[in-house]
Structure formats: structure tokens, C-alpha cells
Coordinates of N, CA and C and ligand atoms in Angstrom, one line a residue:
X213 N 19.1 -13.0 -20.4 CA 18.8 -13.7 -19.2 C 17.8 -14.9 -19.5
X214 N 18.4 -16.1 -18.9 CA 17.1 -17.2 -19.5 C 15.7 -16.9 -18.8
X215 N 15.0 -17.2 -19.2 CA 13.7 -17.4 -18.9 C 13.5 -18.0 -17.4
X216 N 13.0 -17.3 -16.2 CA 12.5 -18.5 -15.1 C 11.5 -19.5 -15.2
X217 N 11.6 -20.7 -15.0 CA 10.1 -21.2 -15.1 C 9.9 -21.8 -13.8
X218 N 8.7 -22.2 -13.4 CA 8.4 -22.2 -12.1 C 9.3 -23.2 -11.1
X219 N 9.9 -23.7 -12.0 CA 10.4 -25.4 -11.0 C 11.9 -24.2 -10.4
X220 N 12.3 -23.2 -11.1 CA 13.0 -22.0 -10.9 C 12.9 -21.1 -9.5
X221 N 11.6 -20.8 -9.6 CA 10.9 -20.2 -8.3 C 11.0 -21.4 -7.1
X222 N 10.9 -22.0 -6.7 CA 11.2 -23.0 -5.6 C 12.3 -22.6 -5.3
X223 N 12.3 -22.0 -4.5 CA 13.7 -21.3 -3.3 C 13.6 -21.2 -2.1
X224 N 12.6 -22.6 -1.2 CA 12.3 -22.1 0.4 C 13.2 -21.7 1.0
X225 N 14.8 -21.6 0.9 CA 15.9 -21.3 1.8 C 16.2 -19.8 1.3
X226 N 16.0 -19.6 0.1 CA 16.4 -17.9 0.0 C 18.1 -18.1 -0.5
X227 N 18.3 -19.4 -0.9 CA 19.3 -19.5 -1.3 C 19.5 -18.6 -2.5
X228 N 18.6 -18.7 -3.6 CA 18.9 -18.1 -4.8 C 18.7 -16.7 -4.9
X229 N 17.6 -16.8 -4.4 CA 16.5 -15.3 -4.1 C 17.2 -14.4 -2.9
X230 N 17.7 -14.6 -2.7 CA 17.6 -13.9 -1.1 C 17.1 -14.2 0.2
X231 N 15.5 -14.2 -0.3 CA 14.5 -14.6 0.7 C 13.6 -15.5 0.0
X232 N 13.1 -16.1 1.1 CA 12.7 -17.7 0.5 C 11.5 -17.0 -0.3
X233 N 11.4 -18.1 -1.4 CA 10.8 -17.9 -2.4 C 10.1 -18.8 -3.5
X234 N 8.6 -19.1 -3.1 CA 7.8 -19.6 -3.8 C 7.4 -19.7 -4.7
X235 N 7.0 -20.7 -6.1 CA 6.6 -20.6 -7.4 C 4.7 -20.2 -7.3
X236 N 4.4 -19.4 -7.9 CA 2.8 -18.9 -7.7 C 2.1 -20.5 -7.5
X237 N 1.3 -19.8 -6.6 CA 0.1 -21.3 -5.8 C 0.5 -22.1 -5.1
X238 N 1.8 -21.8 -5.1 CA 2.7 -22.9 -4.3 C 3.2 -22.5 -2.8
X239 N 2.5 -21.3 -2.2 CA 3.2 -20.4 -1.3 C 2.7 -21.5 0.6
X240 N 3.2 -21.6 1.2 CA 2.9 -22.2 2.6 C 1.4 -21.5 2.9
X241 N 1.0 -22.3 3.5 CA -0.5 -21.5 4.0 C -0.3 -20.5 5.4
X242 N 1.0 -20.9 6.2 CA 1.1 -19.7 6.8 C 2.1 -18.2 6.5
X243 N 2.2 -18.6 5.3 CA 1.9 -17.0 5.0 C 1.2 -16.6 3.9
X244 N 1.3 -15.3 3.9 CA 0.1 -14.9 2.9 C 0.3 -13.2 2.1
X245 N -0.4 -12.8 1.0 CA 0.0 -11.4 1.0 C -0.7 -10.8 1.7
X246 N -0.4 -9.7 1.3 CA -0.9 -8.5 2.1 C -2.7 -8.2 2.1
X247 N -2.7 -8.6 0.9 CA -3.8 -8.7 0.2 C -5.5 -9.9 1.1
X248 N -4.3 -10.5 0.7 CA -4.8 -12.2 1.5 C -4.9 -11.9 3.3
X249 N -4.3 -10.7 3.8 CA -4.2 -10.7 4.7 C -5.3 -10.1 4.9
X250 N -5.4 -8.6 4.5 CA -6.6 -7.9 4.4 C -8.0 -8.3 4.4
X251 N -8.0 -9.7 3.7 CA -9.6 -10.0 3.4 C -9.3 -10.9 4.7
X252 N -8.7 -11.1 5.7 CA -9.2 -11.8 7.2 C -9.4 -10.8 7.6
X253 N -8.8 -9.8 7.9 CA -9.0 -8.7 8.9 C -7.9 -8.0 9.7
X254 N -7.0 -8.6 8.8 CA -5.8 -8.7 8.9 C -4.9 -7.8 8.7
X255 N -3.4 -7.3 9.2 CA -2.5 -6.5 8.4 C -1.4 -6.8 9.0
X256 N -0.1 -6.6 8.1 CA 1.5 -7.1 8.4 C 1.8 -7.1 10.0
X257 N 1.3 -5.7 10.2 CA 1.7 -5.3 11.5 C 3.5 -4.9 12.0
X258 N 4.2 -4.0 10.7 CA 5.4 -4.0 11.1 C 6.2 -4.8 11.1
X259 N 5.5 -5.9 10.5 CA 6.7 -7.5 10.5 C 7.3 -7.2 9.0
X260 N 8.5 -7.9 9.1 CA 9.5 -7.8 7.8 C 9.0 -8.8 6.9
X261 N 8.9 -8.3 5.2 CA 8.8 -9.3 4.3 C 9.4 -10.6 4.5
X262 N 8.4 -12.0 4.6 CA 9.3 -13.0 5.3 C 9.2 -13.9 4.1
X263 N 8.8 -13.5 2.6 CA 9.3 -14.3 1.5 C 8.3 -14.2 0.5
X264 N 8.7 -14.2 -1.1 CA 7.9 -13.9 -2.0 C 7.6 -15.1 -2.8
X265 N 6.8 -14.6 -3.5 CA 5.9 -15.7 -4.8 C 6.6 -15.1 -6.2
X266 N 6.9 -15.6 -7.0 CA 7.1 -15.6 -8.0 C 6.2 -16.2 -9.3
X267 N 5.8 -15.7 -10.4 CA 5.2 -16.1 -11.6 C 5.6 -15.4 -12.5
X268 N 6.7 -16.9 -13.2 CA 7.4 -16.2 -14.5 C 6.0 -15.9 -15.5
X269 N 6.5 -14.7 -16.5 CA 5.8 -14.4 -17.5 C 6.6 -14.6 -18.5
X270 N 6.3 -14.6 -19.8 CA 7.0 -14.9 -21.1 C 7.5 -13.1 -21.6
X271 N 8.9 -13.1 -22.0 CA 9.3 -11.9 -22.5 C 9.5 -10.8 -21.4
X272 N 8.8 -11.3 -20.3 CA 9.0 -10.1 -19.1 C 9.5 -10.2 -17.6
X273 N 9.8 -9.8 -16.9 CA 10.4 -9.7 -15.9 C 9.3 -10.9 -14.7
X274 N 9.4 -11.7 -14.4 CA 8.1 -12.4 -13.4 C 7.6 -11.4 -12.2
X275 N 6.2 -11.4 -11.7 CA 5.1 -10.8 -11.4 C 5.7 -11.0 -9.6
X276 N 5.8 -10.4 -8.8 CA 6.4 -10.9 -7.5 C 5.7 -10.3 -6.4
X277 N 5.0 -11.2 -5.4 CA 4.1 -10.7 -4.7 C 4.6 -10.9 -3.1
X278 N 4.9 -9.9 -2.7 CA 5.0 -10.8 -0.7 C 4.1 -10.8 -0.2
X279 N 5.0 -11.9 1.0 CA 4.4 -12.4 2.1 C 4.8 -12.6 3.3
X280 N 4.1 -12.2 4.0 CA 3.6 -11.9 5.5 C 3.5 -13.1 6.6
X281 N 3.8 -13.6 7.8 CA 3.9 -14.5 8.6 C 2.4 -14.1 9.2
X282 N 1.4 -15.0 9.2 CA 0.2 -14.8 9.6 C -0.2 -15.2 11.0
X283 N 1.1 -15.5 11.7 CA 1.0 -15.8 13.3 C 1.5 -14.7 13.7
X284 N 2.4 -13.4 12.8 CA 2.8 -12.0 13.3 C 1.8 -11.0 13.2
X285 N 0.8 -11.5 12.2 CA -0.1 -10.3 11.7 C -1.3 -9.7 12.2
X286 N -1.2 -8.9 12.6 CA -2.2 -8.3 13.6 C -3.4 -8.0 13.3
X287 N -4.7 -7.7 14.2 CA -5.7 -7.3 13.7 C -5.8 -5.7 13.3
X288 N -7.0 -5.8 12.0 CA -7.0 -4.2 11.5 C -7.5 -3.5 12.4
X289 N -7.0 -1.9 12.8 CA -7.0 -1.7 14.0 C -9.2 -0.9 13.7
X290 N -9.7 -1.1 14.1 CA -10.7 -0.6 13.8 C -11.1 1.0 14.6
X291 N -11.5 1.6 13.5 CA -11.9 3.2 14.1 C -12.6 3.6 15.8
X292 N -11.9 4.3 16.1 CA -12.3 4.3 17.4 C -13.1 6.2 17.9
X293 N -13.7 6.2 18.5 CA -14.1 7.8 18.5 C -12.6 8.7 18.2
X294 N -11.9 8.1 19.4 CA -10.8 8.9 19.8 C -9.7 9.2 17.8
X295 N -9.5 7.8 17.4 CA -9.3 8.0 15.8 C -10.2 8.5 14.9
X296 N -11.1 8.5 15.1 CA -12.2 9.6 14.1 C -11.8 11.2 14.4
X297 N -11.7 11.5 16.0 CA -11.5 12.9 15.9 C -10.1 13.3 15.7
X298 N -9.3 12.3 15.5 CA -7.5 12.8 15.4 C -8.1 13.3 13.3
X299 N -8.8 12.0 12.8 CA -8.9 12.0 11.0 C -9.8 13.2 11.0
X300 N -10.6 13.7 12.0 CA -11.6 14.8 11.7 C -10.7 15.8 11.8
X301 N -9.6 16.1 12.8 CA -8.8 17.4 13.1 C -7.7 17.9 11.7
X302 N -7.1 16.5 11.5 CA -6.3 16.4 10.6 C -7.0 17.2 9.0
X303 N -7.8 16.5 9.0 CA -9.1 17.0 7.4 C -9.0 18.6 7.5
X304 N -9.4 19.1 8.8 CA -9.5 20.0 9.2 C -8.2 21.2 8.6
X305 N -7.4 20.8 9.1 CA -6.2 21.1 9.1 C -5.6 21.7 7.6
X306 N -6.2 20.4 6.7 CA -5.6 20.1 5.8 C -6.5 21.5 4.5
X307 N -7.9 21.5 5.3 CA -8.6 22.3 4.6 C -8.3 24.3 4.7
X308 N -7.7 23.9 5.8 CA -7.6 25.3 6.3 C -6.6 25.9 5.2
X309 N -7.0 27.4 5.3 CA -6.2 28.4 4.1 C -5.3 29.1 4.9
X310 N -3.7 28.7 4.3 CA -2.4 29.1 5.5 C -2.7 31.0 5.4
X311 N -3.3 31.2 3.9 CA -3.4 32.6 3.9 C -4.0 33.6 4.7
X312 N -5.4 32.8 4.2 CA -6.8 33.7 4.9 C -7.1 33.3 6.1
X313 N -6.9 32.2 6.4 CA -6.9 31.4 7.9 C -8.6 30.6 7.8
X314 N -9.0 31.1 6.9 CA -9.9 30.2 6.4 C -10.3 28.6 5.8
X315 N -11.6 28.5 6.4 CA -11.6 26.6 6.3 C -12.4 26.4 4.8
X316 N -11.7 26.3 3.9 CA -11.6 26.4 2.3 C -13.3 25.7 2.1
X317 N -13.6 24.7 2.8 CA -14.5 23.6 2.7 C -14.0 22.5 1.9
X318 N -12.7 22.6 1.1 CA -11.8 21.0 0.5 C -10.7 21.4 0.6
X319 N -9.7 20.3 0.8 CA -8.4 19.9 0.8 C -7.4 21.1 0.1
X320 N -6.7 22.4 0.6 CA -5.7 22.8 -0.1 C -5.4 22.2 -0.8
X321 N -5.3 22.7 -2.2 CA -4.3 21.8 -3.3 C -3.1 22.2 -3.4
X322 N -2.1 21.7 -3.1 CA -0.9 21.3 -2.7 C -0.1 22.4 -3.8
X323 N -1.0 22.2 -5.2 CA 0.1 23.1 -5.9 C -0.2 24.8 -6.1
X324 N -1.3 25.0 -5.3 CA -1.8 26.3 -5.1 C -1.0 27.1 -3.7
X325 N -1.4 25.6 -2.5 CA -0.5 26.1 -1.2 C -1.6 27.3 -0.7
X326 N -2.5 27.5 -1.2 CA -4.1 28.2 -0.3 C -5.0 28.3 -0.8
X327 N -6.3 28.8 -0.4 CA -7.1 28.2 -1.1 C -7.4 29.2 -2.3
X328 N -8.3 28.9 -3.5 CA -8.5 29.4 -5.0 C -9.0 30.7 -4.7
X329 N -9.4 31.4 -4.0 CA -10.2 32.8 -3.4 C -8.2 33.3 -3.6
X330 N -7.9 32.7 -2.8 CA -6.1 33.8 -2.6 C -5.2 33.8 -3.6
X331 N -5.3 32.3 -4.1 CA -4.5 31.5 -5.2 C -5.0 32.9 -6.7
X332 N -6.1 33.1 -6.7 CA -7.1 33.9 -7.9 C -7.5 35.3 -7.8
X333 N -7.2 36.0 -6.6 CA -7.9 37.0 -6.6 C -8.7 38.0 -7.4
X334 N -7.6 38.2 -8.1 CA -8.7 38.8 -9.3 C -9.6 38.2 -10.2
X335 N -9.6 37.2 -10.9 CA -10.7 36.2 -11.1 C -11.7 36.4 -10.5
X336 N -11.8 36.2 -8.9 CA -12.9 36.4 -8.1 C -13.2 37.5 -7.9
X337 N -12.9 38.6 -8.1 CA -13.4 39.5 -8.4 C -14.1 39.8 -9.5
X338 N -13.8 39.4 -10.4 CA -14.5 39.6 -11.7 C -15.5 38.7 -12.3
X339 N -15.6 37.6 -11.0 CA -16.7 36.6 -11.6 C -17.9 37.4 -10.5
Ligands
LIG409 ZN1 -7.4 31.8 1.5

């Protein structure tokens, strides 16, 4: 496959690409990544990829970043009591031992499936 080079990336119609598609640095100012979105305060908000950046590399596949329509993009939703105690229940939840019914004090590990007291028993016995 030949090489892209940037004058390549220039695809505002999405003719070549799919979806319109910018050579790096070159992207419209109203949109942005996700990234770019984040440091306003920003986030997609369930809007569809509305077109990517492109920067060919030499030998390798080019680096491809989306972008977001910044008049769709909503504000980051910020923590609220009521979202603190859904993330405190959830933690909760997550700590609890399905065996002993016990609150482990950390996160079940997923590949134990309860907590190291049940996962070990004899171990714990003998330490
Ligand atoms: Zn347990």
C-alpha cells in the first residue's frame, strides 16, 4: 500500500475515508477530540464520531484520532450527593463476599469470585 502523506488526509467530504477526514493540525476548530474536549469541561455526550484526523507515519499504519462536534458536546456531568451514594453503594457491592456475605474491605477479585478468607481457607488457618 502506498504511503499516505498528508495532502492524502484532506478528505472534508468523507469521500475517500468514509467520514470526513483531516490531515493532523489541520482539523476545523469546531470540532475536537475527546481529549480536547475534556480539558474544557467537556464530553461527546452520545454524539456520533463526526470525523477523524489522520497523521501518516513512515513504515506504519497513520495514528487516527476523533472528533466530536463541540456545539453537541455536553457538560462533564459533575458529582452530585445523590451520584456519590449510587458510586458508594456500588463499591459496596462490589466488596461484598457472595460467600460469607461479608464486606471483604477491597474489591472481590474477579478471578477468586469471594473474598481470600473463602478463596484460602486453609492457609488461613494455618497462618
Ligand atoms: Zn468470604
Amino acid at each position: 500500500m502506498k504511503r499516505l502523506t498528508l495532502a492524502d488526509c484532506f478528505d472534508p467530504t468523507g469521500e475517500r475515508f468514509g467520514i470526513p477526514t483531516f490531515p493532523w493540525r489541520c482539523a476545523p476548530n469546531d470540532l475536537a477530540t475527546r481529549r480536547q474536549l475534556r480539558s474544557r469541561g467537556l464530553r461527546p455526550g452520545g454524539q456520533d464520531i463526526a470525523a477523524q484526523i489522520l497523521r501518516p507515519r513512515r513504515r506504519r499504519e497513520p495514528l487516527t484520532a476523533y472528533l466530536y462536534r463541540v456545539d453537541l458536546a455536553r457538560p462533564v456531568r459533575p458529582m452530585t450527593p445523590g451520584r456519590w451514594r449510587a458510586h458508594e453503594a456500588m463499591m459496596r457491592a462490589r466488596r461484598r463476599c457472595p460467600r460469607c456475605g461479608a464486606d471483604a474491605g477491597y474489591v472481590i477479585p474477579p478471578t477468586l469470585g469471594t473474598c481470600v478468607t473463602c478463596a484460602y481457607p486453609e492457609e488461613q488457618r494455618a497462618a
